[in-house]
Amino acid sequence: MTAERVLTPTPTAYRWRWPALTALLLGEAMNLLDATIVQVAAPKIHADLGGSVSDIQWFTTAYTLPFAVLLITGGRLGDIAGRKRLFVIGVTGFMIASAACAAAPTVGLLIAFRVVQGAAAAVIIPQTIGLIKTMFAGPEMSKALGSIGPVMGLAAVCGPVLGGVLTHADLFGSSWRAAFLVNVPVSLVVLAISPRLMENRAPKRPTLDLTGTLLGMAGIGLVVHPLIGADLTALSGWSWAAIAAGLCLMAGFAVHQRAVAAAGRSPLVEPSLFADRGFPAALVTSTAFFAVTNGLMMVIVLQLQLGLGTDVLKAGLTLAPWSVGLAVASWVAGAHLVKRYGHRMMSLGLAVLLVGALAAIAVYHAADPDTYPTPLLFALGVVGLGVGLFSPAFFTIALKPLQPQEIGSAAGLLNAVQQLGATLGVAVLGSVYLGSARDGGASAALHAVQLAFWVAVALVVVSFATSRMMIDKNAPAGAGAGAGAGAGH
């Protein structure tokens, strides 16, 4: 679920709004499904196409990285050229890229097509909220926005299981290729309904900051690339040089954004968001938190399929308790708990997540290296509950103190950072696991997954510390009541 759910409705309604909403929700769900389906199928892809084991990480990061860095630019393009038009272009591009991924004969081409998929997703997602605002009014607006949560929760539940089922079923010999082909019929349904969407664009067309986009892409790419498949305890001099260059470019991006704003043009990121510590703290919290959730999913799948030798179906079903816990807790927290307990739900969610992660470490520590760890299912269910309790409160608290003119930029940036956190989590936790498990058999894989979970525990502690900095000390505990909630994935 996205962070933008706190936006204010407009006093318009549209005849075909409910069928059109179906297209928007399917577009959102398709992008979440794609990420989780491919994570489960990734080891099978590697076994089929060959290549370096680090390519397993690239199957995910090649999607989330362009998604992250182009998300805000995708929103700007919708403001300029029309959100309906960009939504249709994005879905069409996503469908074509998905078919190309399914047909990819080599690892290199698959990764390239995943980049195109991620770029298309960055065009699709930012249009949703603006189009809903255009087509709905009054109480229906809240109902339409409120439908995003359950749909995203359902997608989170279905993704890992569907990835395992589709790959395991091997329909017509498709194997892992079905994980990409499933996007084609969904995209066709979305495109069939999309003529019912109502066109919308910003009343005042913003400028497009191509320089800022290129600086952000280059900076983040240089930081992430050396971390994938690397021994993080012994990075080469070239790796450190690339990371340092990336950090310098990101600093240049920050300076450039201030210069663009001072010149009266439209920056990708509003500098006013950084006037106090609350929003920067939210960005750090989001990065660390989503690094944990996405990185751990990848590590669990790697240990089960590469370390233990389980099939893809069992790996997908193993993640089901996590997904179910996330969906249930997110709904309960968003509908009831955040209104009553406000920022306290962030701390509670992180505490539950921490308990689940420590329980998983204990399960792995006691497990037989050659036996499926059944108690892990209960630990992952607790992890999912923690994720679901944290997310609605986090987005509510992060966006509530902002001015109306800042919310669009803030929501886009939070979503971009969420994808960046996912990218870093897969890169860092995946490399911790692969570096420790390399050529060591099932016992080494069991030790490696524990090490990755300990790194995740440290990131949860970071999230707790930075989330405390988001809180207005003068606000009551239930200060998030009026803001609506998003649930990240």
CSV table of C-alpha atoms in Angstrom, one decimal:
chain,number,residue,atom,x,y,z
A,1,MET,CA,0.0,0.0,0.0
A,2,THR,CA,1.3,3.4,-0.8
A,3,ALA,CA,1.8,6.4,1.5
A,4,GLU,CA,-0.3,8.9,-0.4
A,5,ARG,CA,-3.6,7.9,1.3
A,6,VAL,CA,-3.7,11.1,3.3
A,7,LEU,CA,-4.5,13.3,0.3
A,8,THR,CA,-7.6,15.5,0.4
A,9,PRO,CA,-10.6,14.6,-1.9
A,10,THR,CA,-11.9,16.9,-4.6
A,11,PRO,CA,-15.6,17.6,-5.0
A,12,THR,CA,-16.1,15.7,-8.2
A,13,ALA,CA,-17.6,12.3,-9.0
A,14,TYR,CA,-17.6,10.3,-12.2
A,15,ARG,CA,-20.1,7.9,-13.6
A,16,TRP,CA,-17.6,5.1,-14.4
A,17,ARG,CA,-15.6,5.6,-11.2
A,18,TRP,CA,-16.0,2.1,-9.7
A,19,PRO,CA,-15.0,0.1,-12.8
A,20,ALA,CA,-12.1,2.5,-13.3
A,21,LEU,CA,-11.0,2.0,-9.7
A,22,THR,CA,-10.8,-1.7,-10.5
A,23,ALA,CA,-8.2,-1.0,-13.1
A,24,LEU,CA,-6.2,1.2,-10.8
A,25,LEU,CA,-6.2,-1.4,-8.0
A,26,LEU,CA,-5.2,-4.2,-10.4
A,27,GLY,CA,-2.3,-2.0,-11.6
A,28,GLU,CA,-1.1,-1.5,-8.0
A,29,ALA,CA,-1.5,-5.1,-7.0
A,30,MET,CA,0.2,-6.4,-10.2
A,31,ASN,CA,3.4,-4.5,-9.2
A,32,LEU,CA,3.5,-5.9,-5.7
A,33,LEU,CA,2.7,-9.4,-6.9
A,34,ASP,CA,5.5,-9.2,-9.5
A,35,ALA,CA,8.2,-8.4,-6.8
A,36,THR,CA,7.2,-11.2,-4.4
A,37,ILE,CA,6.5,-13.8,-7.1
A,38,VAL,CA,9.9,-13.3,-8.6
A,39,GLN,CA,11.7,-13.5,-5.2
A,40,VAL,CA,10.3,-17.0,-4.7
A,41,ALA,CA,11.1,-18.1,-8.3
A,42,ALA,CA,14.6,-16.5,-8.4
A,43,PRO,CA,16.6,-19.6,-7.3
A,44,LYS,CA,14.8,-21.7,-10.0
A,45,ILE,CA,15.6,-19.0,-12.6
A,46,HIS,CA,19.2,-19.2,-11.6
A,47,ALA,CA,19.2,-23.0,-11.8
A,48,ASP,CA,17.8,-22.8,-15.3
A,49,LEU,CA,19.7,-19.9,-16.8
A,50,GLY,CA,23.0,-20.4,-14.9
A,51,GLY,CA,25.3,-17.4,-14.2
A,52,SER,CA,26.6,-16.2,-10.9
A,53,VAL,CA,24.7,-16.9,-7.8
A,54,SER,CA,24.6,-13.1,-7.2
A,55,ASP,CA,22.4,-12.8,-10.2
A,56,ILE,CA,19.6,-14.0,-7.9
A,57,GLN,CA,19.8,-10.7,-6.1
A,58,TRP,CA,19.8,-8.8,-9.4
A,59,PHE,CA,16.5,-10.4,-10.4
A,60,THR,CA,14.9,-8.3,-7.6
A,61,THR,CA,17.2,-5.2,-7.4
A,62,ALA,CA,17.0,-4.7,-11.2
A,63,TYR,CA,13.3,-4.1,-10.7
A,64,THR,CA,13.3,-2.2,-7.4
A,65,LEU,CA,16.2,0.2,-8.2
A,66,PRO,CA,14.7,1.9,-11.3
A,67,PHE,CA,11.3,1.8,-9.5
A,68,ALA,CA,12.8,3.7,-6.6
A,69,VAL,CA,14.8,6.3,-8.6
A,70,LEU,CA,12.1,7.0,-11.2
A,71,LEU,CA,9.0,7.0,-9.0
A,72,ILE,CA,8.9,10.8,-8.4
A,73,THR,CA,9.8,11.6,-12.0
A,74,GLY,CA,6.9,9.2,-13.0
A,75,GLY,CA,4.6,11.3,-10.9
A,76,ARG,CA,5.8,14.5,-12.5
A,77,LEU,CA,5.3,13.1,-16.0
A,78,GLY,CA,1.6,12.4,-15.0
A,79,ASP,CA,1.2,16.0,-13.8
A,80,ILE,CA,2.5,17.2,-17.2
A,81,ALA,CA,1.2,14.8,-19.8
A,82,GLY,CA,-1.9,13.4,-18.1
A,83,ARG,CA,-2.2,10.7,-15.5
A,84,LYS,CA,-4.6,8.5,-17.5
A,85,ARG,CA,-2.2,8.6,-20.5
A,86,LEU,CA,0.8,7.8,-18.3
A,87,PHE,CA,-1.0,5.0,-16.5
A,88,VAL,CA,-1.9,3.3,-19.9
A,89,ILE,CA,1.6,3.8,-21.2
A,90,GLY,CA,3.1,2.3,-18.0
A,91,VAL,CA,0.8,-0.7,-18.0
A,92,THR,CA,1.5,-1.3,-21.7
A,93,GLY,CA,5.3,-1.1,-21.1
A,94,PHE,CA,5.0,-3.4,-18.0
A,95,MET,CA,3.1,-6.0,-20.0
A,96,ILE,CA,5.6,-6.0,-22.9
A,97,ALA,CA,8.5,-6.1,-20.4
A,98,SER,CA,6.9,-9.0,-18.6
A,99,ALA,CA,6.5,-11.0,-21.8
A,100,ALA,CA,10.1,-10.3,-22.6
A,101,CYS,CA,11.2,-11.5,-19.2
A,102,ALA,CA,9.3,-14.7,-19.7
A,103,ALA,CA,11.0,-15.2,-23.1
A,104,ALA,CA,14.5,-14.2,-21.9
A,105,PRO,CA,17.1,-16.8,-23.0
A,106,THR,CA,19.9,-15.4,-20.9
A,107,VAL,CA,20.5,-13.9,-17.5
A,108,GLY,CA,21.7,-10.6,-18.9
A,109,LEU,CA,18.6,-10.1,-21.0
A,110,LEU,CA,16.3,-11.1,-18.1
A,111,ILE,CA,18.0,-8.5,-15.9
A,112,ALA,CA,17.7,-5.9,-18.6
A,113,PHE,CA,14.0,-6.6,-19.1
A,114,ARG,CA,13.6,-6.4,-15.3
A,115,VAL,CA,15.0,-2.8,-15.4
A,116,VAL,CA,12.3,-1.9,-18.0
A,117,GLN,CA,9.6,-3.5,-15.8
A,118,GLY,CA,10.8,-1.4,-12.8
A,119,ALA,CA,10.8,1.8,-14.9
A,120,ALA,CA,7.2,1.0,-16.1
A,121,ALA,CA,6.1,0.4,-12.5
A,122,ALA,CA,7.5,3.8,-11.6
A,123,VAL,CA,5.2,5.3,-14.3
A,124,ILE,CA,2.1,3.3,-13.1
A,125,ILE,CA,2.0,3.7,-9.4
A,126,PRO,CA,2.2,7.6,-9.0
A,127,GLN,CA,-0.9,8.1,-11.1
A,128,THR,CA,-3.3,6.1,-8.9
A,129,ILE,CA,-4.0,8.6,-6.1
A,130,GLY,CA,-4.5,11.5,-8.5
A,131,LEU,CA,-6.9,9.6,-10.7
A,132,ILE,CA,-8.9,8.5,-7.6
A,133,LYS,CA,-9.1,12.1,-6.5
A,134,THR,CA,-10.4,13.1,-9.9
A,135,MET,CA,-13.2,10.4,-10.0
A,136,PHE,CA,-14.4,10.3,-6.4
A,137,ALA,CA,-15.9,12.8,-4.0
A,138,GLY,CA,-17.0,13.0,-0.4
A,139,PRO,CA,-17.4,9.8,1.6
A,140,GLU,CA,-16.8,7.7,-1.5
A,141,MET,CA,-13.3,9.1,-1.6
A,142,SER,CA,-12.4,7.5,1.7
A,143,LYS,CA,-14.0,4.3,0.6
A,144,ALA,CA,-12.0,4.3,-2.6
A,145,LEU,CA,-8.7,5.1,-0.9
A,146,GLY,CA,-9.5,2.6,1.9
A,147,SER,CA,-9.8,-0.2,-0.7
A,148,ILE,CA,-6.1,0.1,-1.5
A,149,GLY,CA,-5.1,-1.5,1.9
A,150,PRO,CA,-7.1,-4.7,1.6
A,151,VAL,CA,-6.1,-5.2,-2.1
A,152,MET,CA,-2.4,-4.7,-1.2
A,153,GLY,CA,-2.8,-7.0,1.8
A,154,LEU,CA,-4.3,-9.7,-0.5
A,155,ALA,CA,-1.5,-9.2,-3.0
A,156,ALA,CA,1.0,-9.6,-0.2
A,157,VAL,CA,-0.6,-12.9,0.9
A,158,CYS,CA,-0.9,-14.3,-2.6
A,159,GLY,CA,2.5,-13.2,-4.0
A,160,PRO,CA,4.8,-15.8,-2.4
A,161,VAL,CA,2.3,-18.6,-2.7
A,162,LEU,CA,1.4,-17.8,-6.3
A,163,GLY,CA,5.1,-17.7,-7.2
A,164,GLY,CA,5.6,-21.1,-5.7
A,165,VAL,CA,2.5,-22.6,-7.3
A,166,LEU,CA,3.1,-21.2,-10.8
A,167,THR,CA,6.7,-22.2,-10.9
A,168,HIS,CA,6.1,-25.6,-9.4
A,169,ALA,CA,3.1,-26.3,-11.7
A,170,ASP,CA,5.4,-26.0,-14.8
A,171,LEU,CA,2.3,-25.4,-17.0
A,172,PHE,CA,3.2,-26.3,-20.6
A,173,GLY,CA,6.8,-26.5,-19.6
A,174,SER,CA,6.8,-22.8,-18.6
A,175,SER,CA,8.5,-23.3,-15.1
A,176,TRP,CA,9.6,-19.9,-13.7
A,177,ARG,CA,8.5,-18.1,-16.9
A,178,ALA,CA,4.9,-18.4,-15.7
A,179,ALA,CA,5.8,-16.0,-12.9
A,180,PHE,CA,6.2,-13.3,-15.5
A,181,LEU,CA,3.6,-14.4,-18.0
A,182,VAL,CA,0.9,-14.0,-15.3
A,183,ASN,CA,1.3,-10.3,-15.7
A,184,VAL,CA,0.1,-10.4,-19.3
A,185,PRO,CA,-3.6,-11.3,-18.8
A,186,VAL,CA,-3.8,-9.0,-15.8
A,187,SER,CA,-2.4,-6.1,-17.9
A,188,LEU,CA,-4.8,-6.9,-20.7
A,189,VAL,CA,-7.7,-6.6,-18.2
A,190,VAL,CA,-6.4,-3.3,-16.9
A,191,LEU,CA,-6.0,-1.9,-20.4
A,192,ALA,CA,-9.5,-3.1,-21.4
A,193,ILE,CA,-11.0,-1.1,-18.5
A,194,SER,CA,-8.6,1.9,-18.7
A,195,PRO,CA,-10.8,3.8,-21.3
A,196,ARG,CA,-13.2,4.3,-18.3
A,197,LEU,CA,-10.5,6.3,-16.5
A,198,MET,CA,-11.0,10.0,-16.4
A,199,GLU,CA,-8.0,12.1,-17.6
A,200,ASN,CA,-6.4,14.4,-15.1
A,201,ARG,CA,-3.3,16.5,-15.0
A,202,ALA,CA,-1.9,19.2,-12.6
A,203,PRO,CA,-3.6,22.6,-13.0
A,204,LYS,CA,-0.2,24.2,-13.0
A,205,ARG,CA,2.3,22.1,-15.0
A,206,PRO,CA,5.5,21.5,-13.1
A,207,THR,CA,8.9,21.4,-14.7
A,208,LEU,CA,10.7,18.2,-15.2
A,209,ASP,CA,14.0,17.9,-13.4
A,210,LEU,CA,16.0,15.6,-15.7
A,211,THR,CA,19.3,16.6,-14.1
A,212,GLY,CA,18.1,15.7,-10.6
A,213,THR,CA,16.8,12.4,-11.9
A,214,LEU,CA,20.1,11.5,-13.5
A,215,LEU,CA,22.1,12.5,-10.4
A,216,GLY,CA,19.8,10.4,-8.2
A,217,MET,CA,20.0,7.3,-10.5
A,218,ALA,CA,23.8,7.5,-10.8
A,219,GLY,CA,24.3,8.1,-7.1
A,220,ILE,CA,22.1,5.3,-5.9
A,221,GLY,CA,23.3,2.9,-8.6
A,222,LEU,CA,27.0,3.5,-7.6
A,223,VAL,CA,26.2,2.8,-4.0
A,224,VAL,CA,24.1,-0.4,-4.6
A,225,HIS,CA,26.1,-2.1,-7.4
A,226,PRO,CA,29.2,-2.9,-5.3
A,227,LEU,CA,27.2,-4.4,-2.5
A,228,ILE,CA,25.5,-7.1,-4.6
A,229,GLY,CA,27.3,-10.5,-4.5
A,230,ALA,CA,30.2,-8.9,-2.6
A,231,ASP,CA,32.1,-10.1,0.5
A,232,LEU,CA,31.0,-7.2,2.7
A,233,THR,CA,33.9,-7.7,5.1
A,234,ALA,CA,36.5,-7.3,2.3
A,235,LEU,CA,35.2,-4.9,-0.3
A,236,SER,CA,37.8,-4.0,-3.0
A,237,GLY,CA,39.2,-0.6,-3.4
A,238,TRP,CA,37.2,-0.1,-6.6
A,239,SER,CA,34.0,-1.0,-4.6
A,240,TRP,CA,34.8,1.6,-2.0
A,241,ALA,CA,35.6,4.2,-4.7
A,242,ALA,CA,32.3,3.5,-6.4
A,243,ILE,CA,30.4,3.9,-3.1
A,244,ALA,CA,32.2,7.1,-2.3
A,245,ALA,CA,31.4,8.5,-5.7
A,246,GLY,CA,27.8,7.5,-5.3
A,247,LEU,CA,27.6,9.3,-2.0
A,248,CYS,CA,29.1,12.4,-3.5
A,249,LEU,CA,26.6,12.4,-6.4
A,250,MET,CA,23.8,12.0,-3.8
A,251,ALA,CA,25.2,15.1,-2.0
A,252,GLY,CA,25.2,16.9,-5.3
A,253,PHE,CA,21.6,15.8,-5.8
A,254,ALA,CA,20.7,17.5,-2.5
A,255,VAL,CA,22.5,20.8,-3.5
A,256,HIS,CA,20.8,20.7,-6.9
A,257,GLN,CA,17.3,20.3,-5.4
A,258,ARG,CA,17.8,23.4,-3.3
A,259,ALA,CA,19.1,25.3,-6.4
A,260,VAL,CA,16.1,24.2,-8.5
A,261,ALA,CA,13.6,25.3,-5.7
A,262,ALA,CA,15.4,28.6,-5.3
A,263,ALA,CA,15.1,29.2,-9.1
A,264,GLY,CA,11.3,28.8,-8.9
A,265,ARG,CA,11.3,25.5,-10.7
A,266,SER,CA,9.9,22.2,-9.5
A,267,PRO,CA,12.4,20.1,-7.6
A,268,LEU,CA,11.9,16.3,-7.3
A,269,VAL,CA,12.1,16.7,-3.5
A,270,GLU,CA,10.7,19.8,-1.6
A,271,PRO,CA,13.6,21.2,0.5
A,272,SER,CA,11.1,22.3,3.1
A,273,LEU,CA,10.5,18.7,4.0
A,274,PHE,CA,13.9,18.8,5.8
A,275,ALA,CA,13.2,21.8,7.9
A,276,ASP,CA,13.0,19.7,11.1
A,277,ARG,CA,14.2,16.3,12.0
A,278,GLY,CA,10.8,14.4,11.8
A,279,PHE,CA,10.7,13.7,8.0
A,280,PRO,CA,14.4,12.9,7.5
A,281,ALA,CA,14.0,10.5,10.5
A,282,ALA,CA,11.1,8.9,8.6
A,283,LEU,CA,13.2,8.4,5.5
A,284,VAL,CA,15.9,6.6,7.5
A,285,THR,CA,13.3,4.6,9.3
A,286,SER,CA,11.7,3.6,6.0
A,287,THR,CA,15.0,2.6,4.5
A,288,ALA,CA,16.0,0.4,7.4
A,289,PHE,CA,12.6,-1.1,7.9
A,290,PHE,CA,12.0,-2.1,4.3
A,291,ALA,CA,15.6,-3.4,4.0
A,292,VAL,CA,14.7,-5.8,6.8
A,293,THR,CA,11.4,-7.0,5.3
A,294,ASN,CA,12.5,-7.5,1.7
A,295,GLY,CA,16.0,-8.7,2.6
A,296,LEU,CA,14.8,-11.3,5.0
A,297,MET,CA,12.3,-12.7,2.4
A,298,MET,CA,15.1,-13.1,0.0
A,299,VAL,CA,17.4,-14.8,2.5
A,300,ILE,CA,14.7,-17.2,3.7
A,301,VAL,CA,14.0,-18.3,0.1
A,302,LEU,CA,17.7,-18.7,-0.6
A,303,GLN,CA,18.3,-20.9,2.5
A,304,LEU,CA,15.3,-23.1,1.7
A,305,GLN,CA,16.0,-23.6,-2.0
A,306,LEU,CA,19.8,-23.4,-2.2
A,307,GLY,CA,20.8,-24.5,1.3
A,308,LEU,CA,18.2,-27.1,2.2
A,309,GLY,CA,17.1,-28.1,-1.3
A,310,THR,CA,13.4,-27.7,-0.9
A,311,ASP,CA,11.2,-27.1,-3.9
A,312,VAL,CA,9.9,-23.7,-4.9
A,313,LEU,CA,6.3,-24.5,-3.8
A,314,LYS,CA,7.4,-25.2,-0.2
A,315,ALA,CA,9.5,-22.1,-0.2
A,316,GLY,CA,6.5,-20.0,-1.3
A,317,LEU,CA,4.2,-21.6,1.3
A,318,THR,CA,6.8,-21.0,4.0
A,319,LEU,CA,6.3,-17.2,3.5
A,320,ALA,CA,2.5,-17.5,3.7
A,321,PRO,CA,2.3,-17.0,7.6
A,322,TRP,CA,4.3,-13.8,7.2
A,323,SER,CA,2.0,-12.5,4.5
A,324,VAL,CA,-1.2,-13.5,6.4
A,325,GLY,CA,0.1,-11.9,9.6
A,326,LEU,CA,0.9,-8.7,7.7
A,327,ALA,CA,-2.5,-8.5,6.0
A,328,VAL,CA,-4.5,-9.1,9.2
A,329,ALA,CA,-2.4,-6.8,11.5
A,330,SER,CA,-2.3,-4.1,8.9
A,331,TRP,CA,-6.1,-4.1,8.6
A,332,VAL,CA,-6.7,-4.1,12.3
A,333,ALA,CA,-4.1,-1.4,12.9
A,334,GLY,CA,-5.3,0.8,10.1
A,335,ALA,CA,-8.9,0.5,11.0
A,336,HIS,CA,-8.8,0.7,14.8
A,337,LEU,CA,-5.5,0.7,16.6
A,338,VAL,CA,-3.7,3.7,15.0
A,339,LYS,CA,-6.7,6.0,15.8
A,340,ARG,CA,-6.5,5.1,19.4
A,341,TYR,CA,-2.8,4.6,20.1
A,342,GLY,CA,-1.1,6.7,17.4
A,343,HIS,CA,2.7,6.6,17.4
A,344,ARG,CA,2.8,3.9,20.0
A,345,MET,CA,1.9,1.4,17.3
A,346,MET,CA,5.2,2.0,15.6
A,347,SER,CA,7.1,0.9,18.7
A,348,LEU,CA,4.8,-2.0,19.3
A,349,GLY,CA,5.1,-3.2,15.6
A,350,LEU,CA,8.9,-3.0,15.8
A,351,ALA,CA,8.9,-4.9,19.1
A,352,VAL,CA,6.8,-7.7,17.7
A,353,LEU,CA,9.0,-7.8,14.6
A,354,LEU,CA,12.0,-8.1,16.8
A,355,VAL,CA,10.5,-10.9,18.8
A,356,GLY,CA,9.7,-12.7,15.5
A,357,ALA,CA,13.2,-12.3,14.2
A,358,LEU,CA,14.8,-13.5,17.4
A,359,ALA,CA,12.5,-16.5,17.4
A,360,ALA,CA,13.5,-17.3,13.9
A,361,ILE,CA,17.2,-17.1,14.9
A,362,ALA,CA,16.4,-19.6,17.7
A,363,VAL,CA,14.6,-21.9,15.3
A,364,TYR,CA,17.5,-21.9,12.9
A,365,HIS,CA,20.0,-22.4,15.8
A,366,ALA,CA,18.2,-25.5,17.0
A,367,ALA,CA,17.4,-26.9,13.5
A,368,ASP,CA,18.9,-29.9,11.8
A,369,PRO,CA,20.7,-28.6,8.7
A,370,ASP,CA,19.1,-31.3,6.6
A,371,THR,CA,15.5,-31.0,7.9
A,372,TYR,CA,12.8,-28.5,7.1
A,373,PRO,CA,12.4,-26.2,10.2
A,374,THR,CA,8.6,-26.4,10.8
A,375,PRO,CA,8.7,-24.0,13.9
A,376,LEU,CA,10.0,-21.3,11.5
A,377,LEU,CA,6.4,-20.9,10.3
A,378,PHE,CA,5.3,-19.6,13.7
A,379,ALA,CA,8.2,-17.2,13.9
A,380,LEU,CA,7.5,-15.8,10.5
A,381,GLY,CA,3.9,-15.3,11.4
A,382,VAL,CA,5.0,-13.1,14.3
A,383,VAL,CA,7.3,-11.2,12.0
A,384,GLY,CA,4.4,-10.5,9.7
A,385,LEU,CA,2.2,-9.3,12.6
A,386,GLY,CA,5.0,-6.8,13.5
A,387,VAL,CA,5.3,-5.5,9.9
A,388,GLY,CA,1.5,-5.1,9.7
A,389,LEU,CA,1.2,-3.3,13.0
A,390,PHE,CA,4.1,-0.9,12.2
A,391,SER,CA,3.3,0.2,8.6
A,392,PRO,CA,-0.1,2.1,9.0
A,393,ALA,CA,1.2,4.0,12.0
A,394,PHE,CA,4.4,4.8,10.3
A,395,PHE,CA,2.9,6.4,7.2
A,396,THR,CA,0.3,8.2,9.3
A,397,ILE,CA,2.9,9.8,11.6
A,398,ALA,CA,5.3,10.6,8.8
A,399,LEU,CA,2.8,12.5,6.7
A,400,LYS,CA,0.5,14.1,9.3
A,401,PRO,CA,2.7,17.1,10.3
A,402,LEU,CA,3.3,18.3,6.8
A,403,GLN,CA,1.7,21.2,4.9
A,404,PRO,CA,-0.8,20.4,2.1
A,405,GLN,CA,1.6,21.6,-0.6
A,406,GLU,CA,4.3,19.2,0.8
A,407,ILE,CA,2.3,16.0,1.0
A,408,GLY,CA,2.5,15.0,-2.7
A,409,SER,CA,6.3,15.3,-2.7
A,410,ALA,CA,6.6,13.7,0.7
A,411,ALA,CA,4.4,10.7,-0.2
A,412,GLY,CA,6.3,10.2,-3.5
A,413,LEU,CA,9.7,10.4,-1.6
A,414,LEU,CA,8.5,7.9,1.1
A,415,ASN,CA,7.5,5.4,-1.6
A,416,ALA,CA,10.7,5.9,-3.4
A,417,VAL,CA,12.7,5.4,-0.2
A,418,GLN,CA,10.6,2.3,0.5
A,419,GLN,CA,11.8,0.8,-2.8
A,420,LEU,CA,15.3,1.9,-2.1
A,421,GLY,CA,15.2,0.1,1.2
A,422,ALA,CA,14.0,-3.0,-0.5
A,423,THR,CA,16.9,-2.7,-3.0
A,424,LEU,CA,19.5,-2.3,-0.2
A,425,GLY,CA,18.0,-5.1,1.9
A,426,VAL,CA,18.2,-7.6,-1.0
A,427,ALA,CA,21.8,-6.4,-1.7
A,428,VAL,CA,23.1,-6.3,1.8
A,429,LEU,CA,21.3,-9.2,3.5
A,430,GLY,CA,21.5,-11.3,0.4
A,431,SER,CA,25.3,-10.7,0.2
A,432,VAL,CA,25.7,-11.5,3.9
A,433,TYR,CA,23.9,-14.8,3.3
A,434,LEU,CA,25.6,-15.8,0.1
A,435,GLY,CA,29.1,-14.8,1.4
A,436,SER,CA,28.7,-16.9,4.5
A,437,ALA,CA,27.0,-19.9,2.8
A,438,ARG,CA,29.4,-20.1,-0.2
A,439,ASP,CA,30.6,-23.7,-0.8
A,440,GLY,CA,29.7,-24.8,2.7
A,441,GLY,CA,26.7,-27.1,2.4
A,442,ALA,CA,23.6,-27.2,4.5
A,443,SER,CA,25.3,-26.4,7.8
A,444,ALA,CA,27.0,-23.3,6.4
A,445,ALA,CA,23.7,-22.2,4.9
A,446,LEU,CA,22.0,-22.5,8.3
A,447,HIS,CA,24.8,-20.4,10.0
A,448,ALA,CA,24.6,-17.9,7.1
A,449,VAL,CA,20.8,-17.3,7.5
A,450,GLN,CA,21.3,-16.7,11.2
A,451,LEU,CA,24.0,-14.1,10.5
A,452,ALA,CA,21.7,-12.4,8.0
A,453,PHE,CA,18.9,-12.3,10.6
A,454,TRP,CA,21.3,-10.8,13.2
A,455,VAL,CA,22.0,-8.0,10.7
A,456,ALA,CA,18.3,-7.5,10.3
A,457,VAL,CA,17.9,-7.3,14.1
A,458,ALA,CA,20.4,-4.5,14.1
A,459,LEU,CA,18.4,-2.7,11.4
A,460,VAL,CA,15.2,-3.1,13.4
A,461,VAL,CA,17.0,-1.4,16.3
A,462,VAL,CA,18.0,1.5,14.0
A,463,SER,CA,14.4,1.7,12.9
A,464,PHE,CA,13.3,2.0,16.5
A,465,ALA,CA,15.8,4.7,17.3
A,466,THR,CA,14.9,6.8,14.2
A,467,SER,CA,11.2,6.3,14.6
A,468,ARG,CA,11.4,7.9,18.0
A,469,MET,CA,12.8,11.0,16.4
A,470,MET,CA,9.6,11.3,14.2
A,471,ILE,CA,7.4,11.8,17.2
A,472,ASP,CA,6.2,15.3,18.3
A,473,LYS,CA,6.8,15.2,22.0
A,474,ASN,CA,3.9,17.6,22.6
A,475,ALA,CA,1.4,15.5,20.7
A,476,PRO,CA,-0.9,13.0,22.4
A,477,ALA,CA,-0.3,9.3,21.7
A,478,GLY,CA,-3.3,9.1,19.4
A,479,ALA,CA,-2.2,12.0,17.3
A,480,GLY,CA,-2.4,9.9,14.1
A,481,ALA,CA,-6.1,9.5,14.3
A,482,GLY,CA,-7.2,11.7,11.4
A,483,ALA,CA,-4.6,10.8,8.9
A,484,GLY,CA,-5.5,7.6,7.2
A,485,ALA,CA,-2.9,4.9,7.0
A,486,GLY,CA,-0.8,3.2,4.4
A,487,ALA,CA,0.7,-0.2,4.8
A,488,GLY,CA,4.0,-0.8,3.1
A,489,HIS,CA,5.0,-4.0,1.6
